[in-house]
Short mmCIF file of C-alpha atoms and ligand atoms in Angstrom, two decimals:
data_model
loop_
_atom_site.label_atom_id
_atom_site.label_comp_id
_atom_site.label_asym_id
_atom_site.label_seq_id
_atom_site.Cartn_x
_atom_site.Cartn_y
_atom_site.Cartn_z
CA UNK A 1 0.00 0.00 0.00
CA UNK A 2 0.93 3.66 -0.30
CA UNK A 3 2.25 3.97 3.27
CA UNK A 4 4.67 1.08 2.79
CA UNK A 5 5.88 2.57 -0.50
CA UNK A 6 6.84 5.76 1.32
CA UNK A 7 8.66 3.88 4.09
CA UNK A 8 10.65 1.89 1.51
CA UNK A 9 11.60 5.00 -0.39
CA UNK A 10 12.74 6.74 2.82
CA UNK A 11 14.99 3.75 3.42
CA UNK A 12 16.41 4.14 -0.09
CA UNK A 13 17.08 7.82 0.41
CA UNK A 14 18.95 7.09 3.66
CA UNK A 15 21.64 4.92 2.07
CA UNK A 16 24.88 6.93 2.51
CA UNK A 17 26.12 6.54 -1.07
CA UNK A 18 28.77 9.27 -0.67
CA UNK A 19 30.86 7.15 1.77
CA UNK A 20 30.97 3.59 0.40
CA UNK A 21 34.56 3.01 1.58
CA UNK A 22 35.33 1.28 -1.73
CA UNK A 23 35.83 1.99 -5.43
CA UNK A 24 35.04 0.23 -8.68
CA UNK A 25 38.09 -1.61 -10.06
CA UNK A 26 38.57 0.46 -13.24
CA UNK A 27 41.18 2.68 -11.57
CA UNK A 28 43.14 3.49 -8.43
CA UNK A 29 42.31 5.97 -5.67
CA UNK A 30 44.58 7.64 -3.12
CA UNK A 31 43.54 9.91 -0.26
CA UNK A 32 46.43 12.27 0.49
CA UNK A 33 47.23 14.73 3.25
CA UNK A 34 48.18 17.87 1.27
CA UNK A 35 50.29 19.27 4.14
CA UNK A 36 52.66 16.33 4.55
CA UNK A 37 52.15 14.66 1.15
CA UNK A 38 51.59 11.38 2.96
CA UNK A 39 49.09 8.71 1.95
CA UNK A 40 46.06 8.66 4.27
CA UNK A 41 44.19 5.87 2.48
CA UNK A 42 44.77 3.84 -0.66
CA UNK A 43 42.54 1.55 -2.68
CA UNK A 44 43.68 -2.06 -2.19
CA UNK A 45 44.86 -2.26 -5.83
CA UNK A 46 47.12 0.84 -5.59
CA UNK A 47 50.50 -0.70 -4.89
CA UNK A 48 50.15 -3.33 -7.58
CA UNK A 49 48.81 -0.98 -10.29
CA UNK A 50 51.03 2.01 -9.61
CA UNK A 51 54.10 -0.13 -8.81
CA UNK A 52 54.98 1.53 -5.51
CA UNK A 53 54.37 0.86 -1.80
CA UNK A 54 51.38 3.09 -1.08
CA UNK A 55 49.97 2.01 2.28
CA UNK A 56 48.80 4.63 4.77
CA UNK A 57 51.65 6.77 6.10
CA UNK A 58 53.81 6.37 2.98
CA UNK A 59 55.60 9.57 1.98
CA UNK A 60 54.82 10.32 -1.69
CA UNK A 61 58.11 12.11 -2.55
CA UNK A 62 59.91 8.85 -1.72
CA UNK A 63 57.37 6.34 -3.08
CA UNK A 64 56.05 8.12 -6.21
CA UNK A 65 58.15 11.22 -6.95
CA UNK A 66 56.21 12.01 -10.15
CA UNK A 67 52.98 12.26 -8.19
CA UNK A 68 54.56 14.31 -5.38
CA UNK A 69 55.80 16.73 -8.01
CA UNK A 70 52.40 16.95 -9.71
CA UNK A 71 50.83 17.73 -6.34
CA UNK A 72 53.35 20.31 -5.23
CA UNK A 73 52.34 22.92 -7.84
CA UNK A 74 50.06 25.63 -6.43
CA UNK A 75 47.58 25.06 -9.24
CA UNK A 76 47.14 21.40 -8.32
CA UNK A 77 46.41 22.19 -4.70
CA UNK A 78 44.05 25.06 -5.44
CA UNK A 79 42.10 23.38 -8.20
CA UNK A 80 38.63 22.13 -7.37
CA UNK A 81 39.18 19.33 -9.83
CA UNK A 82 42.10 18.95 -12.14
CA UNK A 83 43.30 16.43 -14.68
CA UNK A 84 46.86 15.65 -15.64
CA UNK A 85 49.09 12.87 -16.92
CA UNK A 86 51.61 11.20 -14.70
CA UNK A 87 53.93 8.25 -15.13
CA UNK A 88 53.96 5.28 -12.75
CA UNK A 89 54.92 1.61 -13.07
CA UNK A 90 56.45 2.40 -16.45
CA UNK A 91 53.28 3.72 -18.09
CA UNK A 92 51.08 6.78 -18.36
CA UNK A 93 48.06 7.39 -16.14
CA UNK A 94 45.38 10.02 -16.32
CA UNK A 95 45.06 11.52 -12.88
CA UNK A 96 41.98 13.42 -11.70
CA UNK A 97 42.40 15.45 -8.54
CA UNK A 98 39.89 17.03 -6.21
CA UNK A 99 39.61 18.16 -2.61
CA UNK A 100 37.42 16.39 -0.08
CA UNK A 101 37.35 18.10 3.31
CA UNK A 102 40.95 18.35 4.55
CA UNK A 103 42.17 15.78 2.02
CA UNK A 104 43.16 15.53 -1.60
CA UNK A 105 41.67 12.66 -3.57
CA UNK A 106 43.70 11.47 -6.55
CA UNK A 107 42.16 9.00 -9.01
CA UNK A 108 44.12 7.20 -11.71
CA UNK A 109 42.87 5.62 -14.92
CA UNK A 110 44.73 4.12 -17.83
CA UNK A 111 44.58 6.49 -20.83
CA UNK A 112 42.65 5.40 -23.95
CA UNK A 113 44.63 3.29 -26.40
CA UNK A 114 42.55 4.33 -29.43
CA UNK A 115 43.87 7.14 -31.60
CA UNK A 116 40.35 8.51 -32.27
CA UNK A 117 39.95 9.23 -28.55
CA UNK A 118 42.58 11.93 -28.47
CA UNK A 119 41.42 15.51 -28.01
CA UNK A 120 42.51 16.55 -31.52
CA UNK A 121 40.12 13.93 -32.92
CA UNK A 122 37.32 14.66 -30.45
CA UNK A 123 37.35 18.44 -30.64
CA UNK A 124 36.10 18.79 -34.26
CA UNK A 125 33.21 16.42 -33.49
CA UNK A 126 32.24 18.49 -30.47
CA UNK A 127 32.45 21.69 -32.49
CA UNK A 128 30.14 20.27 -35.17
CA UNK A 129 27.71 19.18 -32.47
CA UNK A 130 27.53 22.61 -30.80
CA UNK A 131 27.16 24.30 -34.22
CA UNK A 132 24.10 22.23 -35.08
CA UNK A 133 22.61 22.86 -31.63
CA UNK A 134 22.13 26.56 -32.29
CA UNK A 135 19.43 25.80 -34.91
CA UNK A 136 17.45 23.59 -32.59
CA UNK A 137 14.64 25.54 -30.96
CA UNK A 138 12.53 22.40 -30.70
CA UNK A 139 13.09 20.35 -27.51
CA UNK A 140 12.35 16.92 -29.04
CA UNK A 141 14.79 17.58 -31.88
CA UNK A 142 17.44 19.00 -29.58
CA UNK A 143 17.30 16.08 -27.12
CA UNK A 144 17.13 13.53 -29.96
CA UNK A 145 20.25 15.08 -31.38
CA UNK A 146 21.91 14.91 -27.95
CA UNK A 147 21.04 11.21 -27.47
CA UNK A 148 22.50 10.35 -30.92
CA UNK A 149 25.65 12.35 -30.36
CA UNK A 150 26.37 10.92 -26.88
CA UNK A 151 25.78 7.35 -28.07
CA UNK A 152 28.03 7.92 -31.08
CA UNK A 153 30.75 9.05 -28.66
CA UNK A 154 30.42 6.27 -26.07
CA UNK A 155 29.36 3.29 -28.18
CA UNK A 156 26.72 2.13 -25.66
CA UNK A 157 23.77 0.06 -26.93
CA UNK A 158 21.22 2.71 -25.89
CA UNK A 159 21.28 6.37 -24.85
CA UNK A 160 18.22 8.11 -23.51
CA UNK A 161 17.34 11.58 -22.35
CA UNK A 162 15.43 11.41 -19.10
CA UNK A 163 13.54 14.49 -17.87
CA UNK A 164 12.32 15.05 -14.29
CA UNK A 165 8.83 16.41 -13.52
CA UNK A 166 7.82 18.52 -10.50
CA UNK A 167 7.53 15.38 -8.30
CA UNK A 168 10.88 13.98 -9.51
CA UNK A 169 9.28 11.25 -11.58
CA UNK A 170 11.08 11.02 -14.89
CA UNK A 171 10.09 10.54 -18.51
CA UNK A 172 12.20 9.28 -21.38
CA UNK A 173 11.82 12.09 -23.94
CA UNK A 174 14.49 11.06 -26.47
CA UNK A 175 16.35 7.88 -27.28
CA UNK A 176 18.93 6.44 -29.60
CA UNK A 177 19.81 2.74 -29.75
CA UNK A 178 21.10 -0.17 -31.83
CA UNK A 179 18.13 -2.43 -30.97
CA UNK A 180 20.02 -4.64 -28.53
CA UNK A 181 18.08 -3.20 -25.54
CA UNK A 182 14.34 -2.45 -25.46
CA UNK A 183 13.08 1.05 -26.18
CA UNK A 184 11.87 3.09 -23.20
CA UNK A 185 10.85 6.13 -25.23
CA UNK A 186 7.75 7.78 -23.72
CA UNK A 187 7.83 5.72 -20.52
CA UNK A 188 7.76 7.24 -17.03
CA UNK A 189 9.80 6.11 -14.06
CA UNK A 190 8.87 6.86 -10.43
CA UNK A 191 10.90 9.31 -8.32
CA UNK A 192 12.16 6.48 -6.06
CA UNK A 193 14.24 4.98 -8.90
CA UNK A 194 16.76 7.79 -8.34
CA UNK A 195 16.41 8.63 -4.63
CA UNK A 196 16.85 12.14 -3.21
CA UNK A 197 20.45 11.76 -2.01
CA UNK A 198 21.49 10.44 -5.44
CA UNK A 199 19.81 13.41 -7.16
CA UNK A 200 21.61 15.77 -4.76
CA UNK A 201 24.90 14.10 -5.55
CA UNK A 202 24.27 14.23 -9.30
CA UNK A 203 23.88 18.00 -9.06
CA UNK A 204 27.38 18.27 -7.56
CA UNK A 205 29.04 15.69 -9.76
CA UNK A 206 27.82 15.61 -13.36
CA UNK A 207 29.04 12.26 -14.66
CA UNK A 208 29.18 8.68 -13.40
CA UNK A 209 30.00 5.34 -14.96
CA UNK A 210 29.49 1.68 -14.11
CA UNK A 211 31.44 -0.34 -16.72
CA UNK A 212 30.43 -3.73 -15.28
CA UNK A 213 27.71 -4.34 -12.67
CA UNK A 214 29.37 -7.62 -11.64
CA UNK A 215 32.50 -5.85 -10.41
CA UNK A 216 34.12 -6.66 -7.07
CA UNK A 217 34.42 -3.47 -4.97
CA UNK A 218 38.03 -2.58 -4.09
CA UNK A 219 38.19 -1.40 -0.44
CA UNK A 220 39.92 1.85 0.44
CA UNK A 221 42.28 1.10 3.33
CA UNK A 222 42.51 1.59 6.22
CA UNK A 223 38.95 2.60 7.21
CA UNK A 224 39.09 6.02 8.87
CA UNK A 225 36.65 7.97 11.01
CA UNK A 226 35.03 10.14 9.81
CA UNK A 227 35.10 8.46 6.39
CA UNK A 228 36.27 10.47 3.38
CA UNK A 229 33.40 11.91 1.36
CA UNK A 230 33.63 10.41 -2.14
CA UNK A 231 30.78 12.48 -3.66
CA UNK A 232 33.09 13.85 -6.36
CA UNK A 233 35.09 10.66 -6.93
CA UNK A 234 34.59 9.14 -10.36
CA UNK A 235 35.51 5.66 -9.17
CA UNK A 236 33.09 5.66 -6.19
CA UNK A 237 31.56 2.21 -5.63
CA UNK A 238 27.79 2.41 -6.22
CA UNK A 239 24.66 1.32 -4.37
CA UNK A 240 24.04 -2.47 -4.47
CA UNK A 241 20.30 -1.75 -4.84
CA UNK A 242 21.02 0.16 -8.02
CA UNK A 243 23.20 -2.69 -9.34
CA UNK A 244 20.27 -5.05 -8.76
CA UNK A 245 18.00 -2.57 -10.59
CA UNK A 246 20.34 -2.60 -13.58
CA UNK A 247 20.45 -6.40 -13.54
CA UNK A 248 16.64 -6.50 -13.51
CA UNK A 249 16.64 -4.16 -16.51
CA UNK A 250 18.96 -6.44 -18.46
CA UNK A 251 21.80 -3.92 -18.49
CA UNK A 252 25.39 -4.76 -17.55
CA UNK A 253 26.90 -1.29 -17.93
CA UNK A 254 25.80 2.33 -17.58
CA UNK A 255 26.98 5.88 -17.75
CA UNK A 256 24.89 8.93 -16.94
CA UNK A 257 25.43 12.66 -17.26
CA UNK A 258 23.44 15.30 -15.37
CA UNK A 259 21.53 17.92 -17.35
CA UNK A 260 21.65 21.00 -15.11
CA UNK A 261 19.34 23.90 -15.98
CA UNK A 262 19.59 27.06 -13.88
CA UNK A 263 21.67 25.11 -11.36
CA UNK A 264 18.97 22.47 -10.83
CA UNK A 265 18.88 18.85 -11.95
CA UNK A 266 16.59 19.01 -15.02
CA UNK A 267 17.31 15.51 -16.29
CA UNK A 268 19.96 12.95 -17.22
CA UNK A 269 21.44 11.46 -20.33
CA UNK A 270 21.55 7.76 -19.40
CA UNK A 271 23.49 5.21 -21.47
CA UNK A 272 23.30 1.43 -21.17
CA UNK A 273 24.79 -1.70 -22.65
CA UNK A 274 23.70 -5.30 -22.39
CA UNK A 275 27.36 -6.34 -22.01
CA UNK A 276 30.08 -4.70 -19.87
CA UNK A 277 31.24 -1.48 -21.52
CA UNK A 278 33.83 1.09 -20.37
CA UNK A 279 34.27 4.63 -21.67
CA UNK A 280 37.62 6.44 -21.48
CA UNK A 281 38.06 9.63 -19.49
CA UNK A 282 38.55 11.65 -22.71
CA UNK A 283 35.27 10.46 -24.15
CA UNK A 284 33.53 11.09 -20.82
CA UNK A 285 34.87 14.64 -20.80
CA UNK A 286 33.58 15.10 -24.35
CA UNK A 287 30.14 13.83 -23.29
CA UNK A 288 30.12 16.17 -20.29
CA UNK A 289 30.92 19.07 -22.62
CA UNK A 290 28.21 18.10 -25.14
CA UNK A 291 25.58 17.73 -22.41
CA UNK A 292 26.50 21.08 -20.86
CA UNK A 293 26.24 22.75 -24.28
CA UNK A 294 22.77 21.23 -24.80
CA UNK A 295 21.75 22.19 -21.24
CA UNK A 296 22.64 25.82 -21.97
CA UNK A 297 20.33 25.70 -25.02
CA UNK A 298 17.53 24.19 -22.93
CA UNK A 299 18.01 26.88 -20.29
CA UNK A 300 17.86 29.67 -22.90
CA UNK A 301 14.71 28.13 -24.38
CA UNK A 302 12.98 27.86 -21.00
CA UNK A 303 13.97 31.37 -20.03
CA UNK A 304 12.61 32.93 -23.22
CA UNK A 305 9.35 30.95 -22.95
CA UNK A 306 8.98 32.15 -19.33
CA UNK A 307 9.75 35.75 -20.36
CA UNK A 308 7.15 35.67 -23.16
CA UNK A 309 4.49 34.30 -20.81
CA UNK A 310 5.28 36.91 -18.14
CA UNK A 311 5.09 39.69 -20.72
CA UNK A 312 1.70 38.51 -21.97
CA UNK A 313 0.33 38.15 -18.42
CA UNK A 314 1.63 41.62 -17.56
CA UNK A 315 -0.40 43.09 -20.46
CA UNK A 316 -3.52 41.27 -19.31
CA UNK A 317 -3.02 42.62 -15.80
CA UNK A 318 -2.78 46.16 -17.17
CA UNK A 319 -6.16 45.80 -18.91
CA UNK A 320 -7.74 44.24 -15.82
CA UNK A 321 -6.54 47.15 -13.72
CA UNK A 322 -8.10 49.61 -16.16
CA UNK A 323 -11.45 47.80 -15.88
CA UNK A 324 -11.34 47.69 -12.11
CA UNK A 325 -10.44 51.35 -11.79
CA UNK A 326 -13.23 52.39 -14.19
CA UNK A 327 -15.96 50.31 -12.51
CA UNK A 328 -17.85 51.53 -9.44
CA UNK A 329 -17.12 48.21 -7.76
CA UNK A 330 -13.85 46.35 -8.52
CA UNK A 331 -15.72 43.03 -8.48
CA UNK A 332 -18.04 44.19 -11.22
CA UNK A 333 -14.98 45.38 -13.15
CA UNK A 334 -13.39 41.93 -12.95
CA UNK A 335 -16.58 40.08 -13.88
CA UNK A 336 -17.14 42.35 -16.89
CA UNK A 337 -13.57 41.63 -17.97
CA UNK A 338 -14.39 37.88 -17.79
CA UNK A 339 -12.14 36.52 -20.57
CA UNK A 340 -9.19 38.62 -19.41
CA UNK A 341 -9.70 37.50 -15.82
CA UNK A 342 -9.41 33.89 -17.02
CA UNK A 343 -6.48 34.67 -19.33
CA UNK A 344 -4.56 36.20 -16.42
CA UNK A 345 -3.73 32.69 -15.16
CA UNK A 346 -4.87 30.44 -18.03
CA UNK A 347 -8.07 29.27 -16.26
CA UNK A 348 -11.43 28.21 -17.73
CA UNK A 349 -13.56 29.49 -14.85
CA UNK A 350 -13.43 31.86 -11.87
CA UNK A 351 -15.51 32.98 -8.90
CA UNK A 352 -15.33 35.97 -6.60
CA UNK A 353 -16.76 35.18 -3.18
CA UNK A 354 -17.34 37.37 -0.17
CA UNK A 355 -19.79 36.93 2.70
CA UNK A 356 -22.64 38.75 1.04
CA UNK A 357 -21.77 38.42 -2.62
CA UNK A 358 -21.02 35.84 -5.28
CA UNK A 359 -19.95 36.25 -8.92
CA UNK A 360 -18.94 33.54 -11.35
CA UNK A 361 -17.22 33.68 -14.74
CA UNK A 362 -16.83 30.86 -17.29
CA UNK A 363 -16.92 27.22 -16.12
CA UNK A 364 -17.23 27.27 -12.33
CA UNK A 365 -18.84 24.81 -9.88
CA UNK A 366 -22.28 25.65 -8.39
CA UNK A 367 -22.21 28.36 -5.72
CA UNK A 368 -22.57 25.75 -2.93
CA UNK A 369 -19.46 23.99 -4.23
CA UNK A 370 -17.49 27.22 -4.41
CA UNK A 371 -18.53 28.12 -0.86
CA UNK A 372 -17.43 24.66 0.32
CA UNK A 373 -13.99 25.32 -1.20
CA UNK A 374 -13.78 28.69 0.57
CA UNK A 375 -14.82 27.15 3.91
CA UNK A 376 -12.11 24.51 3.42
CA UNK A 377 -9.46 27.14 2.60
CA UNK A 378 -10.47 29.14 5.68
CA UNK A 379 -10.37 26.03 7.90
CA UNK A 380 -6.89 25.13 6.65
CA UNK A 381 -5.72 28.61 7.57
CA UNK A 382 -4.16 29.04 4.14
CA UNK A 383 -2.15 32.19 3.44
CA UNK A 384 -2.90 34.69 0.70
CA UNK A 385 -2.42 32.26 -2.17
CA UNK A 386 -3.18 28.58 -2.66
CA UNK A 387 -2.69 26.44 -5.76
CA UNK A 388 -3.28 22.75 -6.51
CA UNK A 389 -3.75 20.80 -9.75
CA UNK A 390 -5.70 18.05 -7.94
CA UNK A 391 -8.28 19.55 -5.56
CA UNK A 392 -10.36 16.38 -5.14
CA UNK A 393 -7.37 14.43 -3.80
CA UNK A 394 -7.37 16.93 -0.88
CA UNK A 395 -11.06 17.83 -0.59
CA UNK A 396 -13.07 14.64 -1.39
CA UNK A 397 -16.39 16.45 -1.97
CA UNK A 398 -14.72 18.33 -4.85
CA UNK A 399 -14.82 15.04 -6.83
CA UNK A 400 -18.44 15.81 -7.77
CA UNK A 401 -17.36 18.90 -9.73
CA UNK A 402 -13.87 17.69 -10.75
CA UNK A 403 -14.85 18.01 -14.43
CA UNK A 404 -14.77 21.83 -14.12
CA UNK A 405 -12.59 22.37 -11.05
CA UNK A 406 -9.77 19.84 -10.61
CA UNK A 407 -7.30 22.71 -10.69
CA UNK A 408 -7.72 25.47 -8.10
CA UNK A 409 -5.77 28.71 -7.82
CA UNK A 410 -7.07 30.95 -5.03
CA UNK A 411 -6.12 34.37 -3.71
CA UNK A 412 -7.43 35.91 -0.52
CA UNK A 413 -8.60 39.49 -1.07
CA UNK A 414 -9.22 40.62 2.48
CA UNK A 415 -7.48 39.87 5.74
CA UNK A 416 -10.67 40.74 7.65
CA UNK A 417 -13.43 38.84 5.84
CA UNK A 418 -13.43 35.46 4.11
CA UNK A 419 -13.23 37.07 0.71
CA UNK A 420 -11.56 35.13 -2.12
CA UNK A 421 -10.97 35.10 -5.86
CA UNK A 422 -10.82 31.52 -7.16
CA UNK A 423 -9.77 30.25 -10.59
CA UNK A 424 -10.60 26.77 -11.90
CA UNK A 425 -9.17 24.36 -14.46
CA UNK A 426 -10.96 21.24 -15.77
CA UNK A 427 -9.93 17.64 -15.17
CA UNK A 428 -7.64 16.25 -17.86
CA UNK A 429 -7.80 12.45 -17.80
CA UNK A 430 -4.53 11.00 -19.07
CA UNK A 431 -2.98 7.61 -19.43
CA UNK A 432 0.55 7.39 -18.09
CA UNK A 433 2.82 4.58 -19.26
CA UNK A 434 5.24 3.61 -16.50
CA UNK A 435 8.37 1.52 -17.02
CA UNK A 436 7.03 -1.27 -14.77
CA UNK A 437 4.42 -1.08 -11.99
CA UNK A 438 5.88 1.65 -9.74
CA UNK A 439 4.33 0.07 -6.62
CA UNK A 440 6.33 -3.16 -6.99
CA UNK A 441 9.34 -2.16 -4.87
CA UNK A 442 9.70 -4.85 -2.19
CA UNK A 443 11.24 -4.82 1.26
CA UNK A 444 12.67 -8.16 2.37
CA UNK A 445 14.60 -8.79 5.60
CA UNK A 446 15.04 -5.04 6.03
CA UNK A 447 16.54 -4.65 2.56
CA UNK A 448 14.86 -2.98 -0.42
CA UNK A 449 14.66 -4.66 -3.79
CA UNK A 450 13.81 -2.77 -6.96
CA UNK A 451 10.94 -4.04 -9.09
CA UNK A 452 11.77 -6.99 -11.32
CA UNK A 453 9.79 -6.04 -14.43
CA UNK A 454 10.11 -2.92 -16.53
CA UNK A 455 7.43 -3.86 -19.06
CA UNK A 456 5.15 -0.88 -19.82
CA UNK A 457 2.43 -0.54 -17.18
CA UNK A 458 -0.53 1.77 -17.86
CA UNK A 459 -2.14 3.97 -15.26
CA UNK A 460 -5.16 6.27 -15.68
CA UNK A 461 -4.61 9.58 -13.95
CA UNK A 462 -7.94 11.19 -12.93
CA UNK A 463 -9.09 14.19 -10.85
CA UNK A 464 -6.08 16.18 -12.06
CA UNK A 465 -5.79 19.35 -14.15
CA UNK A 466 -2.79 20.77 -15.99
CA UNK A 467 -0.43 22.18 -13.34
CA UNK A 468 -0.26 25.94 -12.68
CA UNK A 469 2.95 27.37 -14.08
CA UNK A 470 5.22 29.60 -11.97
CA UNK A 471 4.50 32.65 -14.19
CA UNK A 472 0.74 32.08 -13.71
CA UNK A 473 1.11 31.91 -9.94
CA UNK A 474 3.13 35.14 -10.03
CA UNK A 475 0.38 36.73 -12.17
CA UNK A 476 -2.21 35.78 -9.54
CA UNK A 477 -0.02 37.38 -6.85
CA UNK A 478 0.30 40.55 -8.96
CA UNK A 479 -3.47 40.75 -9.40
CA UNK A 480 -3.95 40.26 -5.67
CA UNK A 481 -1.59 43.13 -4.88
CA UNK A 482 -3.49 45.33 -7.37
CA UNK A 483 -6.89 44.43 -5.93
CA UNK A 484 -5.76 44.99 -2.36
CA UNK A 485 -4.43 48.40 -3.44
CA UNK A 486 -7.72 49.34 -5.13
CA UNK A 487 -9.84 48.08 -2.24
CA UNK A 488 -7.72 50.10 0.19
CA UNK A 489 -7.88 53.24 -1.93
CA UNK A 490 -11.66 52.97 -2.28
CA UNK A 491 -11.98 52.49 1.49
CA UNK A 492 -9.88 55.58 2.09
CA UNK A 493 -11.95 57.61 -0.41
CA UNK A 494 -15.08 56.46 1.35
CA UNK A 495 -13.63 57.40 4.75
CA UNK A 496 -12.72 60.89 3.39
CA UNK A 497 -16.27 61.38 2.05
CA UNK A 498 -17.97 60.43 5.31
CA UNK A 499 -15.73 62.57 7.50
C1 BLA B 1 20.95 5.53 -9.27
N1 BLA B 1 19.01 5.14 -10.77
C2 BLA B 1 20.29 5.58 -10.52
C3 BLA B 1 20.86 6.10 -11.72
C4 BLA B 1 19.90 5.97 -12.71
C5 BLA B 1 18.79 5.35 -12.13
C6 BLA B 1 20.07 6.42 -14.14
C7 BLA B 1 22.24 6.74 -11.87
C8 BLA B 1 23.34 5.72 -11.96
C9 BLA B 1 23.62 5.23 -13.36
O1 BLA B 1 24.03 6.03 -14.21
O2 BLA B 1 23.43 4.02 -13.63
C10 BLA B 1 17.54 5.03 -12.71
N2 BLA B 1 18.10 4.09 -14.88
C11 BLA B 1 17.26 4.70 -14.02
C12 BLA B 1 16.04 4.97 -14.66
C13 BLA B 1 16.14 4.51 -15.91
C14 BLA B 1 17.44 3.96 -16.04
C15 BLA B 1 14.85 5.59 -14.05
O3 BLA B 1 17.87 3.43 -17.06
C16 BLA B 1 15.08 4.58 -16.90
C17 BLA B 1 15.24 4.34 -18.16
N3 BLA B 1 16.68 2.45 -7.12
C18 BLA B 1 15.48 1.79 -7.00
C19 BLA B 1 15.17 1.64 -5.61
C20 BLA B 1 16.20 2.24 -4.92
C21 BLA B 1 17.16 2.75 -5.88
C22 BLA B 1 13.94 0.98 -5.07
O4 BLA B 1 14.80 1.39 -7.92
C23 BLA B 1 16.25 2.30 -3.46
C24 BLA B 1 17.19 1.88 -2.68
C25 BLA B 1 18.34 3.41 -5.55
N4 BLA B 1 19.32 4.35 -7.71
C26 BLA B 1 19.31 4.08 -6.39
C27 BLA B 1 20.51 4.60 -5.80
C28 BLA B 1 21.24 5.18 -6.83
C29 BLA B 1 20.47 5.03 -8.03
C30 BLA B 1 20.88 4.55 -4.33
C31 BLA B 1 22.59 5.86 -6.73
C32 BLA B 1 23.69 4.96 -7.22
C33 BLA B 1 25.01 5.61 -6.91
O5 BLA B 1 25.38 6.61 -7.59
O6 BLA B 1 25.67 5.12 -5.98
#
């Protein structure tokens, strides 16, 4: 049932994925004290791979002079994250460096062998990609283009663009694949599939890779207290629940890149393969660059759409103000301006309710229904503004008029009397296709298991209107401020007359 779902998901969100104490085996990790240049912790494979004794306490200038030198530059120590080449055990390594608390974390990966993975080969491809992006005003085309480009870079079997909604459910809005894995295009996935702490982490650290879900974690030794925060470590060992999820999906390898819009996690580009599949650091950097370039286009698009809407709503407000000022009673002014009153927030009905008066415009519930909504708002002690796209899920008696009023946007006009302006939106019944029944998460012996099937699962969503957009909510606030100003001015004029 719903309560158990929530408990399970809380459990998921509590897993401390930033301190696993282990890495994946596709590289080597050292935790270093920047003051003394001594090793604080080393992944258990460090000595063998880097060909030097690297247990805790080892002095780097003696054990790995090349590394000590790379670390001693000011730039290396100041950098938030830095990449450079160093030589160890007779070969080159790509080293990525970042700070974690008082420590430096150095990660080492073998450089790509393939000639076409050098920056001079990758750069022209990236340039062509960003050039074509500038023409793409259309989101489906832009994200489709992004999925194709990222998959062409990484060689995974499938790449998809996954977009979060307001509740952190996600939808696959673009996809590119070679047919080896099923298509998820158009499917939704519940918020719990990427729990809150993982989403927080993916805002800080944009790219992650799991080359082989059957890997054996390499411990970082010795364990220390408090443990080192590996949020920004590429090699960080991942949640076993997520590995089980990938197994259930028939995927052996993944890589995902955060799409950040206005600093928030907007979505992910997620890549999968049916067989183990690793992607070199150079290619990952190229993917990060491509995704950031696309994210900037998405941000520009969203900002200009928001600006256009705000401009239009501002014009409507101006006309409404004119009507209210010209009318003897502001309520009459608003009712006479019916279509504009609705356009102000994109509603299909409205009602203005005070103790002694009632006016309706467009498609509104019966007066008794509207008064029931007002009584409910008053009883909840709501502030000056209240908005919901699904009134009947909160106020059961609203189900009887859900067809006209599933969406409610309400502003309180007077602090003294229960006097409200309400806008309504009709129910929009939709069918949502989920990637598997989202209620199938199971808890067993205190451990959570992800659902086993990802076959499309249809759900009818009822009693829900299109959500109110931020610009529409702002427009309602602006109208409220204007009304309160007019009501006050009229009251003052009246007071002056009667003096
Ligand atoms: C992480 N879950 C993830 C990641 C993705 C998804 C993309 C990022 C890691 C990666 O790139 O592989 C989810 N993968 C999806 C989705 C699709 C996909 C939605 O392909 C759709 C096409 N997951 C669960 C449950 C839990 C859970 C019940 O289903 C609860 C414990 C946890 N998922 C979970 C955790 C992580 C995760 C903890 C973080 C893994 C990590 O970075 O350590």
